[in-house]
PDB file of C-alpha atoms in Angstrom:
ATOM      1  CA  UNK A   1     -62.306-131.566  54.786  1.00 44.00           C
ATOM      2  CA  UNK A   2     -63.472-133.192  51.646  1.00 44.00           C
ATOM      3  CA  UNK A   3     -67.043-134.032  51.196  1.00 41.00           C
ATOM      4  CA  UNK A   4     -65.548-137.566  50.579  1.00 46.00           C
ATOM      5  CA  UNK A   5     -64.646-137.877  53.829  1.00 59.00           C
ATOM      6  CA  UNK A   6     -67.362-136.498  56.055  1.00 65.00           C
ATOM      7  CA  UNK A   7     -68.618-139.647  57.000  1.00 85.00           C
ATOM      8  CA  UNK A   8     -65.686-140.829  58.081  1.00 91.00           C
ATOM      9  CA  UNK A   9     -64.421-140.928  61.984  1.00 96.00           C
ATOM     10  CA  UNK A  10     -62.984-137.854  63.040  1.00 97.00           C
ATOM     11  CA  UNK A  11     -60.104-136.921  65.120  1.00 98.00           C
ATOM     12  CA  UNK A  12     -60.412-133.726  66.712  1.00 98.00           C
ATOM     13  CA  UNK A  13     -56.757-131.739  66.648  1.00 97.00           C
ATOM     14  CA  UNK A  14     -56.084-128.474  69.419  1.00 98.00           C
ATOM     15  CA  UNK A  15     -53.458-126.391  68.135  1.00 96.00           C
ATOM     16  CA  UNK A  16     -51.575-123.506  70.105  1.00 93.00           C
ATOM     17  CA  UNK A  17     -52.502-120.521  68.029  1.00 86.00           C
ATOM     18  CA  UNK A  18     -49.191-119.683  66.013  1.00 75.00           C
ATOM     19  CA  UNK A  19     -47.988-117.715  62.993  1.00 70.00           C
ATOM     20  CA  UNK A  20     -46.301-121.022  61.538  1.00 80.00           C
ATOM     21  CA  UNK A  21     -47.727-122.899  58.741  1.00 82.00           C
ATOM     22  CA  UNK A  22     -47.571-126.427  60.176  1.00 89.00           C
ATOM     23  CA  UNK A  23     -48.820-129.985  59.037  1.00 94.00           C
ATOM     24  CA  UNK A  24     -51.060-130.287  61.541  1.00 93.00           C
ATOM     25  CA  UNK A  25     -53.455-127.402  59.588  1.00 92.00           C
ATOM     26  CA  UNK A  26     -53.478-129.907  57.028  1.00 92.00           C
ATOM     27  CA  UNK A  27     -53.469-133.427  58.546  1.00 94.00           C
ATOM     28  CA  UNK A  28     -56.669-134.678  56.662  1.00 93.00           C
ATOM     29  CA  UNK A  29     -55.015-133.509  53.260  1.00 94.00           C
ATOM     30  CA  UNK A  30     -51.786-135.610  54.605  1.00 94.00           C
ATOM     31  CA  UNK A  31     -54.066-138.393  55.219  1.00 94.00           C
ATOM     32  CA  UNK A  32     -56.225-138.605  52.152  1.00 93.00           C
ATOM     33  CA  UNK A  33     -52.505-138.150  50.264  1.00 92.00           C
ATOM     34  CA  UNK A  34     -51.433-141.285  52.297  1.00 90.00           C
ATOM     35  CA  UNK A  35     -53.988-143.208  50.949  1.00 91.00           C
ATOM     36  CA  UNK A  36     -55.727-143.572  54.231  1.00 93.00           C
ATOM     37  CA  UNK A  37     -59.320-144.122  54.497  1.00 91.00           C
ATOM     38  CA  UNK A  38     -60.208-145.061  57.760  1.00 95.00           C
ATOM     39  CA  UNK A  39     -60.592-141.348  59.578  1.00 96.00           C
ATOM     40  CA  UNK A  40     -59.841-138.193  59.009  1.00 95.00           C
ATOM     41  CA  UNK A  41     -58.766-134.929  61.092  1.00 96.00           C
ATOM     42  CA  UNK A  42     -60.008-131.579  61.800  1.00 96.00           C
ATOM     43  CA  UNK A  43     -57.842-129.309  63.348  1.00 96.00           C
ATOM     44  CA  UNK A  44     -58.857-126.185  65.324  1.00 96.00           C
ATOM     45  CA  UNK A  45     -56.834-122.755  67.098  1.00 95.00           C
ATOM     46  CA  UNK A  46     -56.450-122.040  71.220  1.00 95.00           C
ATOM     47  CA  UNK A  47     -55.001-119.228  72.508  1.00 91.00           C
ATOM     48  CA  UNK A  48     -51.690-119.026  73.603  1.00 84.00           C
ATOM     49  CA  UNK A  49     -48.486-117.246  73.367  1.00 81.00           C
ATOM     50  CA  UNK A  50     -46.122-119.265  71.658  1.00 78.00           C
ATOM     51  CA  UNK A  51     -42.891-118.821  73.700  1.00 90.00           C
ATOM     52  CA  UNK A  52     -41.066-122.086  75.261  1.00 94.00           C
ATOM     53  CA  UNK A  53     -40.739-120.194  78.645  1.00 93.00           C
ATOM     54  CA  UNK A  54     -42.779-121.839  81.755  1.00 95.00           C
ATOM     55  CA  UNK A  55     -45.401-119.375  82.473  1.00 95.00           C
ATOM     56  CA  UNK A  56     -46.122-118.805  78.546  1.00 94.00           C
ATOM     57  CA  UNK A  57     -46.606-122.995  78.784  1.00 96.00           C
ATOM     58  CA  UNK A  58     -48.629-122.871  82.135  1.00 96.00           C
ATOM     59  CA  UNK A  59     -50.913-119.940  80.522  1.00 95.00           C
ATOM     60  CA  UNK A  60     -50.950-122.022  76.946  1.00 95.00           C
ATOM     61  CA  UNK A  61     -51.618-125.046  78.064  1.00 97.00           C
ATOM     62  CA  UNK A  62     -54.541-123.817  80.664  1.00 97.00           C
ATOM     63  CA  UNK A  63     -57.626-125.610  80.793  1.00 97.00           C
ATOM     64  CA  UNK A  64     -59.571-122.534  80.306  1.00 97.00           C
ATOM     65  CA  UNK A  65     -57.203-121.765  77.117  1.00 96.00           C
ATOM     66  CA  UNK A  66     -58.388-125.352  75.310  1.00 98.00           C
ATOM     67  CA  UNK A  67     -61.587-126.608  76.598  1.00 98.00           C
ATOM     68  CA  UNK A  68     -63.699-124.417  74.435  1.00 98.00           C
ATOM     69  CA  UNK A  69     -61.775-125.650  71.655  1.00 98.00           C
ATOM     70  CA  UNK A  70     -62.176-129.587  72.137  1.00 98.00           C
ATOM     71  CA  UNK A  71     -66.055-128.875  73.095  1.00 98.00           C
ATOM     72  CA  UNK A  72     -66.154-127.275  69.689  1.00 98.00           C
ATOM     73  CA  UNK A  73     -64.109-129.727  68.089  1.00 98.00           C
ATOM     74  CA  UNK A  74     -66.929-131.888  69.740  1.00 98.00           C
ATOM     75  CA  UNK A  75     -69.644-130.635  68.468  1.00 97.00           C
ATOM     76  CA  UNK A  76     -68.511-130.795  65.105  1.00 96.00           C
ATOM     77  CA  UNK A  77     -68.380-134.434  64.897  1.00 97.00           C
ATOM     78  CA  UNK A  78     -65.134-135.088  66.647  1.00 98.00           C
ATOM     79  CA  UNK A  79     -65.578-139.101  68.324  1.00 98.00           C
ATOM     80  CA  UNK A  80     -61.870-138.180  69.917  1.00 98.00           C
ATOM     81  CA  UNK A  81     -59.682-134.878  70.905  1.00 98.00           C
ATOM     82  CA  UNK A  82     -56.223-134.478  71.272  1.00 98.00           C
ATOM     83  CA  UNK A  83     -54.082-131.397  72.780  1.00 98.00           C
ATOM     84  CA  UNK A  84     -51.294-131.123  70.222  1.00 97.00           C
ATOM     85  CA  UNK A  85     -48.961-129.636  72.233  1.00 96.00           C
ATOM     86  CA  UNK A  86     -46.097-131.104  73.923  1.00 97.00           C
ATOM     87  CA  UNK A  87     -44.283-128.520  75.928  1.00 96.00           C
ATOM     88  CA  UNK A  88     -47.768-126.847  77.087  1.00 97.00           C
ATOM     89  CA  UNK A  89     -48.844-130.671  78.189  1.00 98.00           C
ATOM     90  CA  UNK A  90     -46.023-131.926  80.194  1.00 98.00           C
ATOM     91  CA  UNK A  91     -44.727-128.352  81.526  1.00 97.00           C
ATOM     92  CA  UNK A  92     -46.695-128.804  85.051  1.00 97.00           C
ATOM     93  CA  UNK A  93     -45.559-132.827  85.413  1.00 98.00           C
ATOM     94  CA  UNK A  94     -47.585-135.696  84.440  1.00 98.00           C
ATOM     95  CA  UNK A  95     -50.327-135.127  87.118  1.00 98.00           C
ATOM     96  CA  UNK A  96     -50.736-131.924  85.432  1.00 97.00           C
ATOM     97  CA  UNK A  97     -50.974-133.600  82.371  1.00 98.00           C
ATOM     98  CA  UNK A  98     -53.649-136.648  83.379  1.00 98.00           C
ATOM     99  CA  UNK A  99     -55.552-133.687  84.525  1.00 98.00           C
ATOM    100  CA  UNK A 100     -55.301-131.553  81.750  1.00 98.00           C
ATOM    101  CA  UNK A 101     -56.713-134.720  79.390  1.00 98.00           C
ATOM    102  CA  UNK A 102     -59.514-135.182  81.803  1.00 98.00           C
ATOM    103  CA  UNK A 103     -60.877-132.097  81.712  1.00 98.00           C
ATOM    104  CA  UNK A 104     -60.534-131.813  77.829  1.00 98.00           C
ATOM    105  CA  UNK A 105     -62.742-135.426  77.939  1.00 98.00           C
ATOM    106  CA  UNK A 106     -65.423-133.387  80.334  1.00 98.00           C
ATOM    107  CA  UNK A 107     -65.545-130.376  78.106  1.00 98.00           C
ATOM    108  CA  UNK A 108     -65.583-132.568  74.984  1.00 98.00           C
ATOM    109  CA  UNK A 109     -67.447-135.918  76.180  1.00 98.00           C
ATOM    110  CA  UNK A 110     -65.488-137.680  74.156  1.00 98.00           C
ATOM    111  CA  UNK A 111     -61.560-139.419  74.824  1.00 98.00           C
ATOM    112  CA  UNK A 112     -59.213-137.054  74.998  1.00 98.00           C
ATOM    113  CA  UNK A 113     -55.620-137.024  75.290  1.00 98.00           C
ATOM    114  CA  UNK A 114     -52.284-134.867  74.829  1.00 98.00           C
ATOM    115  CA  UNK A 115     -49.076-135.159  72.984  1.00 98.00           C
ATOM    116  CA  UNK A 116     -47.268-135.809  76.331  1.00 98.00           C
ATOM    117  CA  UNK A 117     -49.455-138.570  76.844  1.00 98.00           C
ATOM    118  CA  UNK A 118     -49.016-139.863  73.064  1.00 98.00           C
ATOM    119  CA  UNK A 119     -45.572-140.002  73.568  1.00 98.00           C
ATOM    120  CA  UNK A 120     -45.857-142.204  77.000  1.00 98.00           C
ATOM    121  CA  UNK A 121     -48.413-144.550  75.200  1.00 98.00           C
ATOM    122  CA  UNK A 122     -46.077-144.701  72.372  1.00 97.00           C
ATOM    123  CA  UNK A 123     -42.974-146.174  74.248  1.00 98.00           C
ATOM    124  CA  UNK A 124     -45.278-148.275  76.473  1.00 97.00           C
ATOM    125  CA  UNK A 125     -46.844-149.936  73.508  1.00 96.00           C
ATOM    126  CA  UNK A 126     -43.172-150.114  72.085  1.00 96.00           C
ATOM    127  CA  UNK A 127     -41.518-151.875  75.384  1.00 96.00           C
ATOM    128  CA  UNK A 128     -39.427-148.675  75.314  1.00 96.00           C
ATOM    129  CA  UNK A 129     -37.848-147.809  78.778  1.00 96.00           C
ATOM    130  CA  UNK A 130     -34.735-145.913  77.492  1.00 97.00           C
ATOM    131  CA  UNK A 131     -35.151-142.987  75.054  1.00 98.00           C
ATOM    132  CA  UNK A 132     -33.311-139.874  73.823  1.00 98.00           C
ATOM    133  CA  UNK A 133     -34.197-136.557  73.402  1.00 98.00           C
ATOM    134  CA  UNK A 134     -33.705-133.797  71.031  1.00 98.00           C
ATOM    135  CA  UNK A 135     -35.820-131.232  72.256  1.00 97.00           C
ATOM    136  CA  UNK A 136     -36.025-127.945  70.398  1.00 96.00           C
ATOM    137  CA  UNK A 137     -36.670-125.752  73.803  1.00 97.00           C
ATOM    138  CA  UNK A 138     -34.151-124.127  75.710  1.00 97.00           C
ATOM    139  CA  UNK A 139     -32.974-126.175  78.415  1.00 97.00           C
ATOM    140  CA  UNK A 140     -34.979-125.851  81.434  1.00 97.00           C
ATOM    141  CA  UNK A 141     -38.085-127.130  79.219  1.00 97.00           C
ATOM    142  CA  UNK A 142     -36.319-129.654  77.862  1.00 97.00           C
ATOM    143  CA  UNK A 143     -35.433-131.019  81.011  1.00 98.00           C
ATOM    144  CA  UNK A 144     -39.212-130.454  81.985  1.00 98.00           C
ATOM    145  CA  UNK A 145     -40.031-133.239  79.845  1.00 98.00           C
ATOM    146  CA  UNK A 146     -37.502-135.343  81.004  1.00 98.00           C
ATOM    147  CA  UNK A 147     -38.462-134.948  84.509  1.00 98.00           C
ATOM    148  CA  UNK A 148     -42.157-135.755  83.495  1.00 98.00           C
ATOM    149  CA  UNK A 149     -40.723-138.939  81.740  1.00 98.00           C
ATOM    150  CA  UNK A 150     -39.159-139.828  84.562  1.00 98.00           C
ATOM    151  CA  UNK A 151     -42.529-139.514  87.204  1.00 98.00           C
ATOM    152  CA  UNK A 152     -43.967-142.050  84.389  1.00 98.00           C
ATOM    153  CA  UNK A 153     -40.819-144.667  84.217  1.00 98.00           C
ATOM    154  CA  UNK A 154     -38.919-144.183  81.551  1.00 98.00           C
ATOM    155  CA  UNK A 155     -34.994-143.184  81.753  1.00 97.00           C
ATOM    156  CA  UNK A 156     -33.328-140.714  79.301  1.00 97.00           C
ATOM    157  CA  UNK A 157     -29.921-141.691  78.573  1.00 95.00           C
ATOM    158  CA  UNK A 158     -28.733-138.881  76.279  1.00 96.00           C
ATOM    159  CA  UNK A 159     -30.481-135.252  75.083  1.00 97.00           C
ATOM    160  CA  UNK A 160     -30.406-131.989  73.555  1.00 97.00           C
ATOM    161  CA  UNK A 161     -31.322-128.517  73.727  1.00 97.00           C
ATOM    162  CA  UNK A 162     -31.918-127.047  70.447  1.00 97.00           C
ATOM    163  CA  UNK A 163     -32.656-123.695  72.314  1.00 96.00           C
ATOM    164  CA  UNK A 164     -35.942-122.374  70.156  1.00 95.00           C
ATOM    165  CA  UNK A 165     -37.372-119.828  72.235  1.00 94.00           C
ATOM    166  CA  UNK A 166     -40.984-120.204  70.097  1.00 93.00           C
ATOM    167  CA  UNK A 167     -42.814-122.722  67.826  1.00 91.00           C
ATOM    168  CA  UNK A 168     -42.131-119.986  65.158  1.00 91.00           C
ATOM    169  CA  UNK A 169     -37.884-120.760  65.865  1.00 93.00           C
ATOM    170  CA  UNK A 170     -38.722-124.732  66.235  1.00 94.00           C
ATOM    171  CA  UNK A 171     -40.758-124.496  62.661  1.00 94.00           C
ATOM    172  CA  UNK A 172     -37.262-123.145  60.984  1.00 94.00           C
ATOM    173  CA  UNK A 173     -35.186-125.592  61.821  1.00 95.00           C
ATOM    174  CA  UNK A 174     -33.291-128.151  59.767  1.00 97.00           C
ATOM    175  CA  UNK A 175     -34.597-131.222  61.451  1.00 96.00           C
ATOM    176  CA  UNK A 176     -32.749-133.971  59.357  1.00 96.00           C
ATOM    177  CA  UNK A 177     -29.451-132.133  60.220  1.00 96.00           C
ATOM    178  CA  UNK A 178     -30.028-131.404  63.854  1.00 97.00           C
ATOM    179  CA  UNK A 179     -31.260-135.400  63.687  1.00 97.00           C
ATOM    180  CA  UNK A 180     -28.017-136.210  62.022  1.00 96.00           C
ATOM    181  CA  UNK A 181     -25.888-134.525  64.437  1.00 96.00           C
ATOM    182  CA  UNK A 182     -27.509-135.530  67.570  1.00 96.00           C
ATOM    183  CA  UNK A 183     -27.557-139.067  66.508  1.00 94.00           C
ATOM    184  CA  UNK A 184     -24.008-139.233  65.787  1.00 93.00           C
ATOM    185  CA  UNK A 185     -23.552-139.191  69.505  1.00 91.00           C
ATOM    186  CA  UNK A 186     -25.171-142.393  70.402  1.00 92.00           C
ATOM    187  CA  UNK A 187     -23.813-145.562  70.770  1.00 85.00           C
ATOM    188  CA  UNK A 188     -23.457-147.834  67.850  1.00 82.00           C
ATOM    189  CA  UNK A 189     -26.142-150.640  68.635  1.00 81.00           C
ATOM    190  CA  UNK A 190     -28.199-148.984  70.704  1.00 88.00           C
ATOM    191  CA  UNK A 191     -31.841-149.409  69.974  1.00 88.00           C
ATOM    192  CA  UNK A 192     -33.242-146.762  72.453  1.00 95.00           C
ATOM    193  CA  UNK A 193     -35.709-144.569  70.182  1.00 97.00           C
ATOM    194  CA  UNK A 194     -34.820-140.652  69.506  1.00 97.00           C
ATOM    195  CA  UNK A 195     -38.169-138.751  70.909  1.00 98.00           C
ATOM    196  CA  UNK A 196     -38.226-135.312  69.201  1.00 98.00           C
ATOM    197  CA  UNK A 197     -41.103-133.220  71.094  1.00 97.00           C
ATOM    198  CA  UNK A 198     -42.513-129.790  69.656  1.00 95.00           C
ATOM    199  CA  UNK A 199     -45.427-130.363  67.301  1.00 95.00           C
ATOM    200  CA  UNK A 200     -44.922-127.079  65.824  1.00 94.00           C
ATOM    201  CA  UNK A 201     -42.162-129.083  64.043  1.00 95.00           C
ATOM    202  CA  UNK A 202     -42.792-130.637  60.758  1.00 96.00           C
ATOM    203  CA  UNK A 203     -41.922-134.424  60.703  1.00 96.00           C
ATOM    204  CA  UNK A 204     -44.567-136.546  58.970  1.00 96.00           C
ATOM    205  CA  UNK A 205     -42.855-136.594  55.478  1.00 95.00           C
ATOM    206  CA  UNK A 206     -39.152-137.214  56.896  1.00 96.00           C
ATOM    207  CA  UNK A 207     -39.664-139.873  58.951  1.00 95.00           C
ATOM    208  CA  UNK A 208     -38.828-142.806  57.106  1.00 93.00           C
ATOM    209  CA  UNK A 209     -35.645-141.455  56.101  1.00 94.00           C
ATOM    210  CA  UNK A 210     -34.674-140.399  59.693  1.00 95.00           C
ATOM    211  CA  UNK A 211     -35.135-143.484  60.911  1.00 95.00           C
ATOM    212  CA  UNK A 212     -33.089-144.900  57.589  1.00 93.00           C
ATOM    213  CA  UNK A 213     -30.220-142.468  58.549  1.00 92.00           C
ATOM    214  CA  UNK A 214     -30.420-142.592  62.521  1.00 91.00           C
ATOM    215  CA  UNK A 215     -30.702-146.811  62.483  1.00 91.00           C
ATOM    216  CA  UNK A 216     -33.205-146.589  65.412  1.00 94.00           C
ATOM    217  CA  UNK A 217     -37.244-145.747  65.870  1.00 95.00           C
ATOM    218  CA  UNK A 218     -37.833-141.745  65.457  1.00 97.00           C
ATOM    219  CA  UNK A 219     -40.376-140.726  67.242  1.00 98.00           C
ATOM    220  CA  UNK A 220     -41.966-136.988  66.676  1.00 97.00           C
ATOM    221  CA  UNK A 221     -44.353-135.079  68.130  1.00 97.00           C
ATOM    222  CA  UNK A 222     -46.985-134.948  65.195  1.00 97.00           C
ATOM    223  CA  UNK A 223     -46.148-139.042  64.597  1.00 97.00           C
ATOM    224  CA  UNK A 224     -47.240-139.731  68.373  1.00 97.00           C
ATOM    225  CA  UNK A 225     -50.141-136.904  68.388  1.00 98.00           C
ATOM    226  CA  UNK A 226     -51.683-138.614  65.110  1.00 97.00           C
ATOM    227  CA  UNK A 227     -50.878-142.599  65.983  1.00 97.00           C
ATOM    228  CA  UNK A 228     -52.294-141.962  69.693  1.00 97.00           C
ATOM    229  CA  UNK A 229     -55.594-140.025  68.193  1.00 97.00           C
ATOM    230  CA  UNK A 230     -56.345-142.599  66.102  1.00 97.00           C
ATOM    231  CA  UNK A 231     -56.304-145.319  68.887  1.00 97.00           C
ATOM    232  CA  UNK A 232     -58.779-143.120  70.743  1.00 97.00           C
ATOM    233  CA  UNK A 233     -60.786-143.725  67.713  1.00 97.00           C
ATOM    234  CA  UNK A 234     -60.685-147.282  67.857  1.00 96.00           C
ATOM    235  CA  UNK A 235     -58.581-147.366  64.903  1.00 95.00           C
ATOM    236  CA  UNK A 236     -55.047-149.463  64.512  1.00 92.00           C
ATOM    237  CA  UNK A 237     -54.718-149.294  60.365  1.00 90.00           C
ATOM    238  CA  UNK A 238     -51.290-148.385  58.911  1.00 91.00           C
ATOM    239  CA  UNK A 239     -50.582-144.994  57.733  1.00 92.00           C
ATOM    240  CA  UNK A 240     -48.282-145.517  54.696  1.00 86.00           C
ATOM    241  CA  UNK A 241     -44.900-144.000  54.429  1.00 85.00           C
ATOM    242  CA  UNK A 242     -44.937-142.213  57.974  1.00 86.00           C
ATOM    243  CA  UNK A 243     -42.073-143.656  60.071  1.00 89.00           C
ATOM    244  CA  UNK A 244     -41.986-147.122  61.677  1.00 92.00           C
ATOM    245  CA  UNK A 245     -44.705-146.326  64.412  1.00 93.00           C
ATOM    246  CA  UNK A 246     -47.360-145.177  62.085  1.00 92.00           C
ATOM    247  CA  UNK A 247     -46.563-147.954  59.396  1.00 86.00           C
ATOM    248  CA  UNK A 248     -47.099-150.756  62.495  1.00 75.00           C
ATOM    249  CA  UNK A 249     -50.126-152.228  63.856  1.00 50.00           C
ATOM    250  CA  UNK A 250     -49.731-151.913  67.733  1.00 57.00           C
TER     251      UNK A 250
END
């Protein structure tokens, strides 16, 4: 973090440990290149295993895995933590989810949330009932998060497996083809947004031009993860350039 922008609010990022050189080391440099000066981000490692396999989720996404990490995140200025990590938030169902962000707000003492539940408050704040999916896991995960959509109210009308069997195998692919593809399926007019969980996936600079291509809202991992921090924070300013959810004021 810049010296410029110590004194600014702080959103605290926890990040499954992973060999993958993802935005979300760098989301304060993202920032500050965005022009945006109301917080910044500090991101920090938990252990886990990296495979998209249940028990590797259960054991990644384990509360004695990340609390250290948010209390530390804590106690290095952090007014709000987040648990970047989809699959290893919604694997156990959204009970298992709520729980997981309360005990990350105990360990931390600050609000604390999860991707899973970024995405929920996303559609919410969007009137979104209907979505899609194009989930880089293998199939039974995917349809983990579809289940957990489902316990909170929303109905999936059409998804994908990608089948990436790590975050390492979700970083390589070509998201604006696999986008391309998928979206070639839906129905002409349909304004359901195209949900794209696995932050391990880069998304931040290609959003705008998904959504260009696609005709409907795109909403990623890191988008939701970053646009439901900041609200934690208090904060509703724009993020220029970053996809139709980011550029809003909800």
């Amino acid at each position: 973090m810049s010296p410029s922008n110590s004194s600014l609010p702080r959103l605290g990022i926890v990040f499954p440990d992973d060999p993958i050189a993802s935005e979300m080391h760098r989301l304060d440099r993202w920032l500050e290149g965005r022009g945006f000066r109301a917080a910044t981000a500090v991101t920090l490692l938990s252990k886990g295993t990296g495979g998209h396999f249940r028990e590797d989720l259960l054991a990644t996404g384990d509360l004695a895995a990340i609390s250290p990490v948010a209390r530390s995140l804590a106690e290095r200025g952090s007014g709000a933590v987040i648990w970047a990590c989809t699959s290893a938030s919604f694997i156990g169902g959204l009970d298992w989810a709520r729980d997981q962000a309360a005990g990350l707000a105990q360990a931390s003492g600050v609000p604390s949330s999860s991707t899973t539940l970024a995405f929920i408050a996303a559609l919410e704040a969007l009137k979104a009932r209907r979505v899609h999916i194009l989930g880089a896991y293998p199939r039974p995960v995917t349809q983990a998060f579809i289940d957990c959509l489902a316990t909170a109210g929303f109905v999936v009308d059409a998804w994908r497996a990608l089948n990436a069997l790590d975050g390492a195998s979700s970083f390589r692919l070509d998201l604006a083809k696999e986008v391309a593809r998928f979206a070639d399926r839906l129905p002409d007019g349909d304004a359901a947004p195209l949900l794209i969980p696995d932050t391990a996936i880069d998304s931040l600079d290609l959003l705008t031009r998904l959504e260009s291509g696609c005709g409907r809202r795109v909403l990623s991992a890191n988008q939701v993860t970053l646009w439901h921090g900041l609200r934690l924070l208090g904060i509703k300013q724009a993020v220029p350039r970053a996809g139709s959810l980011l550029v809003g004021s909800l």
